[in-house]
Each structure stands twice: as C-alpha cells, then as structure tokens.
Amino acid sequence: MKIEQIETPALLLDLDAMESNIRRMQGWADELGIALRPHYKSHKSPWIARRQMEAGAVGITCAKLGEAEDLVNAGFEDVLIANQVVDAAKIHRLARLAVGRRLGVCVDDGENIAALEQAATQAGSELRCLIEYEVGMRRCGVDTKEEFLRLAEKVAECPHLVYDGIQAYAGNLAHMADGAARQAASAEVDARVGELAGYLQAYGLPALTVSGGSTGTAAFKGAPGKGGVYTELQAGSYVFMDGAYGALGLGFRQALYVLSEIVSAKEDYIVADAGLKSFGTDQGPPRLAERGGGGAGIDISNASMGSGVSTGGGAGADADVNMSEEHMRVSLPGHGYRVRDKILFIPGHGCTTVNLYDHIHLYRGDEAAGQIDVVSRGKSR
C-alpha cells in the first residue's frame, strides 16, 4: 500500500527518520554518561516508548497518572511522572500502581508528601520522589534551597517514600530562537541547580538523580561529574520534531507529518482537508513541507502531482496559511496543484498534534508499514 492511498487527514511517521533520531539522542547520552528518560507525552505510544527503551533509555517520563497507568499496563517497570499528583483518589491509584515497580513522582508541598506516604503505606508500595526546583518556568517547584532541603528531609523521614533527588525542568528555554542565548540561559540554570546539589550534599542529603532538560537544551548538558549537573534527560520531541523545533537547527530529522488532500484548487491558493481539528497550533501553524524536504523516500517530484504525494508547490514554509476547523487555505500563487492531490504538512507542535489522533500511520520510503495506536490519547488525568 502506498501512502497516498491512506485516507486523510492522517498522521504519518517516517520510520527511518524516527529511528535516526532515537539513535542520535541515545548515542549522545551514552557518550556523556547521562541517562536518557524520554518523555512519553510527545508520542503517547507504548510502541514508540519500547523502541526508545531498546535503544538504551533507562525508563520513561510521562506527564500524567493516566499515562503512567498505560505504560505500566504495557509492561514498563520504570516510570517517572514529571508532575505533582495531589487529588486524593489519584494518589491512591498512584500508590497501588507503584506496587512491585519503580515509580516516581514530583513533589513541592509538605502536605502532598504526607498524603503520598499515607497512601503508599496502605498500598504496601514505595514511591520515589523528586522534589521540583523552580528554575524559570514559574509553574511548579520550590524557590529556595532552604525550602528544598526542608521537603527533602520530610521525604527522607517517610518509610514508604524514597528521596531520589531534583526535578529541574526549564521548558521556557526550549524554543529560544537564538542558540547562543539559549545556551547561556541553560548554563545559568545548570549553575543554579549545581549550587543546590552542593548545598544538599553539605547537609547529608545528596541528590542521586537530577532530572530535566529538553530537546532544545540537550546539546548543552555536560557529563555528570565533569562539569555537568544533570544525571537524567527528559527530552521527548526529538523523536518526531516539528515546526517549532525544526526552526532551531538541532540536527534531528523531521519524522512526523500530517497527510492531507486538496479539496479545492484556485489560481493562487489551495484548500486542504485538515484544519484546526487536525493540528496542534499552540506553537504556530503547520507548514507545508518544502519541496525536497519531505519524508525520506517519498516521491516529491512534479511527476507525482495528481497521483502521488507532494510536499511543496514552491512556497513551502513561506506559504501563508489560514485555518478553520476542518480546512486549511494555503496561499500559493502559481502552485500547479489539482483537486485530489495529497500533500504533507509539518505540525507546528508535534505533541499536541499527536493527541488529536487515534492512530499513527507508519511508512518507509513511500510504502505504508502499518499503524500504531495513540494509546494515551486524551489521558490528561
């Protein structure tokens, strides 16, 4: 089956590009001696998480308890929820889920720590706790070393909790367009986290794990013990890439596309059958994949027009895009497209785009290679 035979809109994954990205990130982590714990929220697929584990990841990061439950049900034994779980019912689900496996969660509040201990005691389980340190996101996390130490001592006193170290995620830096400024800001965060680690060491509570980082800042992390402070990297978007990260020139290949069909073609614009319900646009609109820059092996020559898949009519990323719920109008003077041509778009944000689909269609070259379920689609609880 050729990919142009897939009904649209459809989410497509270039397996060659994805596998290249997994090897690249894992190889870098192995070289530096940093553990890679990829973030599940980027793909929400146990099948892809398994590919990352097979390449050498130490475990999986996820955002919500519902995602952790899906991972555990799929056989994963080392999962970190990189957020707080505070609802009473969810805390008891979390404690039961932790029985017999390594399950971590982030904390930044003393009452939450007490509730986790009580639930873990009742469940007969053990929960690993990373205390979150505020490093610029202005979201969760304690603000001072003293607050951090107080919570670390509280966790260490709990028989069913394990003080595991520091969660320090500076997601606000991930998409900074200026690479030099992003590197400098990342170095400032690392220095601050390093000061915290030294402070905790002096008080007899060393952080065995320092976890965080993103696809956009991964290249700036140093080797643990040799100038680097992070022991674990939570990058996720590298596996797919998207328009926002693609603009940064990080060296990973674009692997995720939305396949769309042209339903109307005018002299200076085309209308495709994928709109706001087919793309996450929180980090910008989708881009028409540039000619010559589409998925590896896809026929994107002019000869494919009308019978195959094309990824550009000349304007590529510069095309003006106007989106409604079910359609997208792309201004392309002199485009040469026809109704029923199929084209590829690069999502502005891959993570939120994936969450809109039940399935991801896999392909190599221009051949479809099956599909996988987005098992954790909508698992925001």
Tab-separated table of C-alpha atoms in Angstrom:
chain	number	residue	atom	x	y	z
A	1	MET	CA	0.000	0.000	0.000
A	2	LYS	CA	1.304	3.434	-0.967
A	3	ILE	CA	0.960	6.275	1.498
A	4	GLU	CA	-1.142	8.264	-0.947
A	5	GLN	CA	-3.832	5.596	-0.522
A	6	ILE	CA	-4.304	6.493	3.155
A	7	GLU	CA	-7.496	8.420	3.854
A	8	THR	CA	-6.951	11.959	5.078
A	9	PRO	CA	-6.361	13.751	7.335
A	10	ALA	CA	-3.882	11.212	8.680
A	11	LEU	CA	-0.860	11.331	10.953
A	12	LEU	CA	2.222	9.846	9.263
A	13	LEU	CA	5.504	8.728	10.808
A	14	ASP	CA	8.657	8.253	8.770
A	15	LEU	CA	10.258	5.242	10.475
A	16	ASP	CA	13.707	5.849	9.018
A	17	ALA	CA	13.746	9.402	10.377
A	18	MET	CA	12.364	8.368	13.763
A	19	GLU	CA	14.945	5.611	14.169
A	20	SER	CA	17.717	8.018	13.181
A	21	ASN	CA	16.547	10.492	15.814
A	22	ILE	CA	16.405	7.824	18.520
A	23	ARG	CA	19.939	6.666	17.698
A	24	ARG	CA	21.260	10.217	17.651
A	25	MET	CA	19.897	11.231	21.050
A	26	GLN	CA	20.725	7.924	22.714
A	27	GLY	CA	24.242	7.948	21.272
A	28	TRP	CA	24.854	11.430	22.612
A	29	ALA	CA	23.564	10.464	26.064
A	30	ASP	CA	25.678	7.300	26.122
A	31	GLU	CA	28.787	9.237	25.157
A	32	LEU	CA	28.334	11.661	28.053
A	33	GLY	CA	27.100	9.111	30.555
A	34	ILE	CA	23.750	10.830	31.043
A	35	ALA	CA	20.730	8.577	31.463
A	36	LEU	CA	18.014	9.162	28.884
A	37	ARG	CA	14.436	9.041	30.164
A	38	PRO	CA	12.412	10.180	27.118
A	39	HIS	CA	9.124	11.982	27.595
A	40	TYR	CA	6.054	9.957	26.669
A	41	LYS	CA	3.814	12.987	26.122
A	42	SER	CA	5.431	13.558	22.735
A	43	HIS	CA	4.064	10.351	21.211
A	44	LYS	CA	1.735	8.713	23.786
A	45	SER	CA	2.558	5.345	22.247
A	46	PRO	CA	3.979	2.359	24.176
A	47	TRP	CA	5.210	1.003	20.835
A	48	ILE	CA	7.496	4.008	20.374
A	49	ALA	CA	8.496	4.013	24.044
A	50	ARG	CA	9.578	0.403	23.599
A	51	ARG	CA	11.789	1.406	20.657
A	52	GLN	CA	13.406	4.043	22.887
A	53	MET	CA	13.989	1.530	25.682
A	54	GLU	CA	15.503	-0.967	23.255
A	55	ALA	CA	17.942	1.745	22.137
A	56	GLY	CA	19.134	2.250	25.720
A	57	ALA	CA	16.750	4.535	27.618
A	58	VAL	CA	16.700	3.833	31.378
A	59	GLY	CA	12.971	4.443	31.743
A	60	ILE	CA	10.172	6.688	30.558
A	61	THR	CA	8.986	10.111	31.681
A	62	CYS	CA	5.298	10.943	31.445
A	63	ALA	CA	3.092	13.880	32.346
A	64	LYS	CA	0.026	12.381	34.000
A	65	LEU	CA	-1.070	9.416	36.079
A	66	GLY	CA	-3.265	8.140	33.230
A	67	GLU	CA	-0.190	7.926	31.005
A	68	ALA	CA	1.743	6.101	33.724
A	69	GLU	CA	-1.068	3.567	34.024
A	70	ASP	CA	-0.962	2.919	30.279
A	71	LEU	CA	2.809	2.440	30.431
A	72	VAL	CA	2.614	0.038	33.353
A	73	ASN	CA	-0.174	-1.900	31.628
A	74	ALA	CA	2.119	-2.176	28.611
A	75	GLY	CA	4.865	-3.719	30.761
A	76	PHE	CA	7.102	-0.753	31.607
A	77	GLU	CA	8.673	-1.044	35.057
A	78	ASP	CA	10.486	2.296	35.482
A	79	VAL	CA	8.276	5.354	35.036
A	80	LEU	CA	8.551	8.939	36.276
A	81	ILE	CA	5.539	11.238	36.416
A	82	ALA	CA	7.243	14.598	35.989
A	83	ASN	CA	4.405	16.432	37.720
A	84	GLN	CA	2.617	16.602	41.031
A	85	VAL	CA	-0.273	14.234	41.856
A	86	VAL	CA	-2.411	15.846	44.549
A	87	ASP	CA	-6.000	14.599	44.196
A	88	ALA	CA	-6.796	12.054	46.929
A	89	ALA	CA	-8.258	9.433	44.597
A	90	LYS	CA	-5.346	9.794	42.171
A	91	ILE	CA	-2.811	9.482	44.991
A	92	HIS	CA	-4.281	6.116	45.963
A	93	ARG	CA	-4.242	4.979	42.319
A	94	LEU	CA	-0.609	6.070	42.141
A	95	ALA	CA	0.328	4.173	45.299
A	96	ARG	CA	-1.335	0.978	44.074
A	97	LEU	CA	0.330	1.339	40.680
A	98	ALA	CA	3.740	1.502	42.373
A	99	VAL	CA	3.472	-1.977	43.911
A	100	GLY	CA	6.370	-4.066	42.657
A	101	ARG	CA	7.856	-1.476	40.299
A	102	ARG	CA	9.929	1.702	40.231
A	103	LEU	CA	7.504	4.595	40.017
A	104	GLY	CA	8.466	8.201	40.600
A	105	VAL	CA	6.558	11.427	41.097
A	106	CYS	CA	7.417	15.085	41.657
A	107	VAL	CA	6.576	16.967	44.847
A	108	ASP	CA	6.799	20.566	46.059
A	109	ASP	CA	4.454	20.597	49.049
A	110	GLY	CA	4.661	19.100	52.535
A	111	GLU	CA	1.001	18.110	52.796
A	112	ASN	CA	1.237	16.303	49.474
A	113	ILE	CA	4.258	14.365	50.763
A	114	ALA	CA	2.274	13.281	53.831
A	115	ALA	CA	-0.630	12.153	51.659
A	116	LEU	CA	1.697	10.150	49.402
A	117	GLU	CA	3.243	8.448	52.428
A	118	GLN	CA	-0.150	7.528	53.842
A	119	ALA	CA	-1.346	6.058	50.530
A	120	ALA	CA	1.889	4.137	49.930
A	121	THR	CA	1.686	2.713	53.453
A	122	GLN	CA	-1.853	1.472	52.800
A	123	ALA	CA	-0.895	0.019	49.413
A	124	GLY	CA	2.313	-1.571	50.658
A	125	SER	CA	4.301	0.182	47.958
A	126	GLU	CA	7.229	2.546	47.651
A	127	LEU	CA	7.172	5.843	45.786
A	128	ARG	CA	10.283	7.603	44.562
A	129	CYS	CA	10.086	11.379	44.954
A	130	LEU	CA	11.884	14.066	43.005
A	131	ILE	CA	11.490	17.455	44.641
A	132	GLU	CA	10.830	20.078	41.997
A	133	TYR	CA	13.032	23.163	41.938
A	134	GLU	CA	11.763	26.314	40.232
A	135	VAL	CA	14.287	27.238	37.527
A	136	GLY	CA	12.379	29.723	35.383
A	137	MET	CA	9.110	28.124	34.269
A	138	ARG	CA	7.147	29.893	37.039
A	139	ARG	CA	4.946	26.851	37.268
A	140	CYS	CA	5.613	24.266	39.966
A	141	GLY	CA	8.586	23.882	42.269
A	142	VAL	CA	10.113	25.436	45.375
A	143	ASP	CA	12.003	28.686	45.038
A	144	THR	CA	14.839	28.380	47.542
A	145	LYS	CA	17.473	25.880	48.630
A	146	GLU	CA	16.138	26.075	52.170
A	147	GLU	CA	12.611	25.101	51.095
A	148	PHE	CA	14.029	22.273	49.064
A	149	LEU	CA	16.047	20.929	51.994
A	150	ARG	CA	13.009	21.050	54.269
A	151	LEU	CA	10.999	18.920	51.839
A	152	ALA	CA	13.918	16.561	51.214
A	153	GLU	CA	14.174	15.934	54.946
A	154	LYS	CA	10.439	15.316	55.126
A	155	VAL	CA	10.563	12.761	52.293
A	156	ALA	CA	13.606	11.067	53.809
A	157	GLU	CA	11.679	10.576	57.068
A	158	CYS	CA	8.867	8.675	55.322
A	159	PRO	CA	9.262	4.863	55.363
A	160	HIS	CA	7.404	4.368	52.083
A	161	LEU	CA	8.898	7.268	50.151
A	162	VAL	CA	12.372	7.434	48.657
A	163	TYR	CA	14.105	10.782	48.320
A	164	ASP	CA	15.549	10.487	44.826
A	165	GLY	CA	16.782	13.982	44.058
A	166	ILE	CA	15.963	17.035	41.952
A	167	GLN	CA	13.442	17.749	39.227
A	168	ALA	CA	14.577	20.901	37.395
A	169	TYR	CA	12.870	21.462	34.079
A	170	ALA	CA	13.478	24.759	32.287
A	171	GLY	CA	10.987	24.300	29.483
A	172	ASN	CA	10.868	28.058	28.996
A	173	LEU	CA	14.292	27.833	27.330
A	174	ALA	CA	13.489	25.000	24.938
A	175	HIS	CA	12.395	27.113	21.964
A	176	MET	CA	14.576	30.199	22.329
A	177	ALA	CA	15.416	31.100	18.730
A	178	ASP	CA	18.894	32.479	19.468
A	179	GLY	CA	21.100	29.433	20.019
A	180	ALA	CA	23.801	31.345	21.870
A	181	ALA	CA	21.241	32.933	24.194
A	182	ARG	CA	19.617	29.522	24.762
A	183	GLN	CA	22.983	28.014	25.645
A	184	ALA	CA	23.845	30.869	28.026
A	185	ALA	CA	20.461	30.640	29.752
A	186	SER	CA	20.814	26.869	30.035
A	187	ALA	CA	24.231	27.302	31.632
A	188	GLU	CA	22.719	29.680	34.205
A	189	VAL	CA	20.080	27.087	35.106
A	190	ASP	CA	22.715	24.376	35.398
A	191	ALA	CA	24.803	26.573	37.670
A	192	ARG	CA	21.840	27.226	39.930
A	193	VAL	CA	20.957	23.537	40.073
A	194	GLY	CA	24.606	22.747	40.768
A	195	GLU	CA	24.578	25.130	43.729
A	196	LEU	CA	21.505	23.356	45.085
A	197	ALA	CA	23.155	19.951	44.664
A	198	GLY	CA	26.204	21.145	46.590
A	199	TYR	CA	24.018	22.584	49.337
A	200	LEU	CA	22.149	19.289	49.729
A	201	GLN	CA	25.413	17.350	49.781
A	202	ALA	CA	26.670	19.520	52.630
A	203	TYR	CA	23.556	18.669	54.649
A	204	GLY	CA	23.905	14.946	54.036
A	205	LEU	CA	21.084	14.624	51.508
A	206	PRO	CA	22.823	14.313	48.136
A	207	ALA	CA	20.648	14.261	45.030
A	208	LEU	CA	21.268	10.906	43.384
A	209	THR	CA	19.140	11.980	40.431
A	210	VAL	CA	18.997	15.377	38.764
A	211	SER	CA	16.375	15.163	36.051
A	212	GLY	CA	15.146	17.627	33.430
A	213	GLY	CA	16.269	19.141	30.170
A	214	SER	CA	14.563	19.290	26.795
A	215	THR	CA	15.227	18.633	23.132
A	216	GLY	CA	16.175	22.284	22.739
A	217	THR	CA	18.765	22.289	25.545
A	218	ALA	CA	20.061	18.702	25.413
A	219	ALA	CA	23.187	19.574	23.489
A	220	PHE	CA	24.274	21.998	26.230
A	221	LYS	CA	24.360	19.454	29.050
A	222	GLY	CA	27.733	18.261	30.295
A	223	ALA	CA	28.834	14.887	31.568
A	224	PRO	CA	27.885	14.244	35.225
A	225	GLY	CA	30.852	14.819	37.494
A	226	LYS	CA	32.809	16.540	34.713
A	227	GLY	CA	31.151	19.917	34.769
A	228	GLY	CA	27.632	18.691	34.186
A	229	VAL	CA	24.998	18.503	36.909
A	230	TYR	CA	22.115	16.641	35.245
A	231	THR	CA	22.198	12.868	35.526
A	232	GLU	CA	18.996	12.274	33.560
A	233	LEU	CA	17.496	13.876	30.465
A	234	GLN	CA	13.737	14.079	29.837
A	235	ALA	CA	13.795	15.178	26.177
A	236	GLY	CA	10.854	13.979	24.120
A	237	SER	CA	10.214	15.952	20.926
A	238	TYR	CA	13.453	14.802	19.290
A	239	VAL	CA	11.756	11.543	18.320
A	240	PHE	CA	9.404	13.366	15.890
A	241	MET	CA	10.479	17.006	15.606
A	242	ASP	CA	8.013	19.683	14.492
A	243	GLY	CA	7.888	23.165	13.049
A	244	ALA	CA	8.857	24.912	16.279
A	245	TYR	CA	11.903	22.736	16.961
A	246	GLY	CA	12.772	22.402	13.281
A	247	ALA	CA	13.431	26.144	13.145
A	248	LEU	CA	16.274	25.757	15.677
A	249	GLY	CA	18.559	23.623	13.510
A	250	LEU	CA	19.154	20.905	16.119
A	251	GLY	CA	20.267	18.206	13.681
A	252	PHE	CA	17.328	15.836	14.077
A	253	ARG	CA	15.210	14.745	11.126
A	254	GLN	CA	11.567	15.648	10.629
A	255	ALA	CA	9.659	12.391	11.126
A	256	LEU	CA	6.051	13.393	11.819
A	257	TYR	CA	3.699	14.701	9.140
A	258	VAL	CA	0.013	15.196	8.566
A	259	LEU	CA	-1.156	13.882	5.202
A	260	SER	CA	-3.920	15.995	3.689
A	261	GLU	CA	-5.876	16.032	0.445
A	262	ILE	CA	-6.577	19.093	-1.688
A	263	VAL	CA	-10.331	19.588	-1.927
A	264	SER	CA	-10.239	22.822	-3.899
A	265	ALA	CA	-7.573	24.438	-6.073
A	266	LYS	CA	-7.765	28.075	-7.195
A	267	GLU	CA	-5.306	30.113	-9.204
A	268	ASP	CA	-3.454	31.485	-6.205
A	269	TYR	CA	-4.377	29.157	-3.331
A	270	ILE	CA	-5.306	25.615	-2.400
A	271	VAL	CA	-7.698	24.293	0.241
A	272	ALA	CA	-6.726	21.137	2.138
A	273	ASP	CA	-8.997	18.909	4.233
A	274	ALA	CA	-7.058	19.348	7.502
A	275	GLY	CA	-7.799	22.233	9.837
A	276	LEU	CA	-7.658	23.172	13.493
A	277	LYS	CA	-9.055	19.772	14.494
A	278	SER	CA	-6.058	18.105	12.819
A	279	PHE	CA	-3.156	20.194	14.144
A	280	GLY	CA	-1.909	21.465	17.484
A	281	THR	CA	-1.307	25.152	16.767
A	282	ASP	CA	-0.187	26.354	20.204
A	283	GLN	CA	3.378	26.734	18.907
A	284	GLY	CA	2.471	28.018	15.488
A	285	PRO	CA	0.545	26.880	12.413
A	286	PRO	CA	1.541	23.885	10.305
A	287	ARG	CA	3.986	24.321	7.458
A	288	LEU	CA	3.668	22.899	4.009
A	289	ALA	CA	6.721	20.656	3.846
A	290	GLU	CA	9.247	22.128	1.453
A	291	ARG	CA	9.971	20.514	-1.878
A	292	GLY	CA	12.934	18.227	-1.381
A	293	GLY	CA	12.499	18.370	2.391
A	294	GLY	CA	9.761	15.856	2.955
A	295	GLY	CA	9.853	12.351	4.302
A	296	ALA	CA	12.722	10.211	3.113
A	297	GLY	CA	11.802	8.163	0.070
A	298	ILE	CA	8.530	9.937	-0.729
A	299	ASP	CA	8.212	10.885	-4.371
A	300	ILE	CA	8.006	14.649	-4.168
A	301	SER	CA	8.878	15.452	-7.755
A	302	ASN	CA	6.493	17.293	-10.058
A	303	ALA	CA	5.788	13.956	-11.725
A	304	SER	CA	3.960	12.831	-8.597
A	305	MET	CA	1.384	15.583	-8.897
A	306	GLY	CA	-2.105	14.144	-9.165
A	307	SER	CA	-1.093	10.551	-8.489
A	308	GLY	CA	1.312	10.564	-5.578
A	309	VAL	CA	2.245	12.671	-2.575
A	310	SER	CA	3.840	16.073	-2.883
A	311	THR	CA	5.419	18.200	-0.188
A	312	GLY	CA	5.504	21.614	-1.690
A	313	GLY	CA	4.328	23.745	-4.544
A	314	GLY	CA	7.162	26.217	-4.496
A	315	ALA	CA	6.427	28.381	-1.453
A	316	GLY	CA	6.982	25.711	1.171
A	317	ALA	CA	7.392	27.100	4.687
A	318	ASP	CA	6.793	30.655	3.434
A	319	ALA	CA	3.246	29.874	2.308
A	320	ASP	CA	0.513	31.923	4.000
A	321	VAL	CA	-1.782	29.579	5.939
A	322	ASN	CA	-5.328	30.351	7.058
A	323	MET	CA	-7.055	27.689	9.153
A	324	SER	CA	-10.654	26.892	10.038
A	325	GLU	CA	-11.981	23.860	11.909
A	326	GLU	CA	-11.915	21.389	9.031
A	327	HIS	CA	-9.966	23.169	6.288
A	328	MET	CA	-6.737	24.989	5.626
A	329	ARG	CA	-6.272	27.563	2.877
A	330	VAL	CA	-2.688	27.882	1.691
A	331	SER	CA	-1.799	30.868	-0.481
A	332	LEU	CA	0.423	29.569	-3.290
A	333	PRO	CA	0.390	31.693	-6.439
A	334	GLY	CA	1.247	29.553	-9.448
A	335	HIS	CA	1.142	26.348	-7.392
A	336	GLY	CA	0.189	23.853	-10.102
A	337	TYR	CA	-1.737	21.586	-7.726
A	338	ARG	CA	-5.027	19.893	-8.577
A	339	VAL	CA	-8.005	18.647	-6.615
A	340	ARG	CA	-7.293	15.206	-5.034
A	341	ASP	CA	-3.526	15.798	-4.861
A	342	LYS	CA	-2.211	14.741	-1.456
A	343	ILE	CA	0.333	16.840	0.384
A	344	LEU	CA	2.321	16.692	3.599
A	345	PHE	CA	2.330	19.270	6.380
A	346	ILE	CA	4.755	19.635	9.288
A	347	PRO	CA	2.831	20.289	12.539
A	348	GLY	CA	3.797	23.422	14.422
A	349	HIS	CA	3.731	21.379	17.653
A	350	GLY	CA	4.031	17.620	17.411
A	351	CYS	CA	2.969	16.746	20.967
A	352	THR	CA	-0.425	18.438	20.818
A	353	THR	CA	-0.983	17.242	17.245
A	354	VAL	CA	-0.483	13.595	18.208
A	355	ASN	CA	-3.132	13.953	20.911
A	356	LEU	CA	-5.725	14.649	18.196
A	357	TYR	CA	-5.366	11.255	16.512
A	358	ASP	CA	-6.306	7.669	17.367
A	359	HIS	CA	-3.609	6.169	15.138
A	360	ILE	CA	-0.241	6.954	13.597
A	361	HIS	CA	0.417	5.518	10.138
A	362	LEU	CA	3.956	4.206	9.711
A	363	TYR	CA	5.889	4.255	6.458
A	364	ARG	CA	9.283	3.570	4.902
A	365	GLY	CA	10.052	5.207	1.615
A	366	ASP	CA	6.656	5.654	0.008
A	367	GLU	CA	5.287	2.363	1.338
A	368	ALA	CA	2.870	2.217	4.250
A	369	ALA	CA	4.152	-0.041	7.033
A	370	GLY	CA	1.113	-0.456	9.260
A	371	GLN	CA	-0.197	1.716	12.016
A	372	ILE	CA	0.108	2.055	15.776
A	373	ASP	CA	-2.419	3.247	18.326
A	374	VAL	CA	-2.035	6.511	20.206
A	375	VAL	CA	-2.879	4.564	23.349
A	376	SER	CA	-2.737	7.516	25.725
A	377	ARG	CA	-4.611	9.988	23.588
A	378	GLY	CA	-6.633	12.221	25.899
A	379	LYS	CA	-5.067	10.812	29.072
A	380	SER	CA	-4.829	14.187	30.787
A	381	ARG	CA	-5.852	12.983	34.253
